[in-house]
Amino acid sequence: MFLSNGGIIENLGHPQGILFLEVALTENWLIFVTREAHTWPSWQPVGAILGVDIIATLFCVFGWLTGGAFEQTNPSDPATFSEGPTSIVTVIVVWGFSIGVIIFIATVYYLLSRITWLQNLGRASRSKEEMKMEQFLEQLFKLTVEREKDPQFENPRYVLKTRTEDFDADD
């Protein structure tokens, strides 16, 4: 898997940095796969994901936190690693691999979400009472308690109201 002087593509690179970059990129992008249709995260999470991806790339390129050089054991291991920095070609390949993994995961997620019997797999024996309870809880979730101050009364008044349409369920 490794070249004689370390690395995967060129003679630069430590496996810890390369694996860190691949895992960081792939797990960050999963938020885009698991979102419901026609919904995207706000700019703050997208900016945070972009920032983490840039930092993870810098960690890999410069070999930060890779633990230094690999110490040879007796008998010597043919895979010796460089001091930590990774070649830019390897980083580009890791980015491409991560994009391919996300495309594969998104395709599988899309295909599995189209299978109707999978959506009802654990719900085959649901009773009408359970369905009514689910509908009740769904309606209850749409309510909110608002505090109003009325000048006629000393104490504030609490009122049940429906949530606005721009409310995000993740907030």
PDB file of N, CA and C in Angstrom, residues 6-8 12-20 66 81-82 84:
ATOM      1  N   GLY A   6       7.486   5.946   2.321  1.00  0.00           N
ATOM      2  CA  GLY A   6       6.280   6.480   2.949  1.00  0.00           C
ATOM      3  C   GLY A   6       5.361   7.112   1.923  1.00  0.00           C
ATOM      4  N   GLY A   7       4.171   7.423   2.349  1.00  0.00           N
ATOM      5  CA  GLY A   7       3.200   8.028   1.454  1.00  0.00           C
ATOM      6  C   GLY A   7       2.418   6.980   0.691  1.00  0.00           C
ATOM      7  N   ILE A   8       1.419   7.435  -0.017  1.00  0.00           N
ATOM      8  CA  ILE A   8       0.582   6.534  -0.800  1.00  0.00           C
ATOM      9  C   ILE A   8       0.824   6.766  -2.285  1.00  0.00           C
ATOM     10  N   LEU A  12       5.826  11.207   0.232  1.00  0.00           N
ATOM     11  CA  LEU A  12       5.501  12.076   1.358  1.00  0.00           C
ATOM     12  C   LEU A  12       4.168  11.644   1.929  1.00  0.00           C
ATOM     13  N   GLY A  13       4.041  11.683   3.219  1.00  0.00           N
ATOM     14  CA  GLY A  13       2.738  11.440   3.812  1.00  0.00           C
ATOM     15  C   GLY A  13       2.778  10.456   4.943  1.00  0.00           C
ATOM     16  N   HIS A  14       2.026  10.767   5.948  1.00  0.00           N
ATOM     17  CA  HIS A  14       1.893   9.899   7.111  1.00  0.00           C
ATOM     18  C   HIS A  14       0.468   9.361   7.102  1.00  0.00           C
ATOM     19  N   PRO A  15       0.265   8.077   7.342  1.00  0.00           N
ATOM     20  CA  PRO A  15      -1.084   7.499   7.285  1.00  0.00           C
ATOM     21  C   PRO A  15      -2.077   8.170   8.230  1.00  0.00           C
ATOM     22  N   GLN A  16      -1.616   8.633   9.393  1.00  0.00           N
ATOM     23  CA  GLN A  16      -2.541   9.276  10.328  1.00  0.00           C
ATOM     24  C   GLN A  16      -3.146  10.539   9.729  1.00  0.00           C
ATOM     25  N   GLY A  17      -2.337  11.360   9.096  1.00  0.00           N
ATOM     26  CA  GLY A  17      -2.843  12.585   8.492  1.00  0.00           C
ATOM     27  C   GLY A  17      -3.781  12.315   7.339  1.00  0.00           C
ATOM     28  N   ILE A  18      -3.449  11.315   6.533  1.00  0.00           N
ATOM     29  CA  ILE A  18      -4.277  10.970   5.381  1.00  0.00           C
ATOM     30  C   ILE A  18      -5.625  10.418   5.834  1.00  0.00           C
ATOM     31  N   LEU A  19      -5.610   9.531   6.810  1.00  0.00           N
ATOM     32  CA  LEU A  19      -6.873   8.989   7.329  1.00  0.00           C
ATOM     33  C   LEU A  19      -7.694  10.064   8.029  1.00  0.00           C
ATOM     34  N   PHE A  20      -7.024  10.943   8.775  1.00  0.00           N
ATOM     35  CA  PHE A  20      -7.732  12.036   9.437  1.00  0.00           C
ATOM     36  C   PHE A  20      -8.454  12.906   8.419  1.00  0.00           C
ATOM     37  N   THR A  66       0.524  14.394  13.613  1.00  0.00           N
ATOM     38  CA  THR A  66       0.631  13.032  13.092  1.00  0.00           C
ATOM     39  C   THR A  66       1.504  12.149  13.960  1.00  0.00           C
ATOM     40  N   PHE A  81       7.658   5.902   7.089  1.00  0.00           N
ATOM     41  CA  PHE A  81       6.847   7.074   6.811  1.00  0.00           C
ATOM     42  C   PHE A  81       7.699   8.324   6.901  1.00  0.00           C
ATOM     43  N   SER A  82       7.271   9.340   6.182  1.00  0.00           N
ATOM     44  CA  SER A  82       7.979  10.609   6.246  1.00  0.00           C
ATOM     45  C   SER A  82       7.664  11.283   7.578  1.00  0.00           C
ATOM     46  N   GLY A  84       5.818  13.542   8.391  1.00  0.00           N
ATOM     47  CA  GLY A  84       4.463  13.997   8.617  1.00  0.00           C
ATOM     48  C   GLY A  84       3.823  14.738   7.473  1.00  0.00           C
TER      49      GLY A  84
END
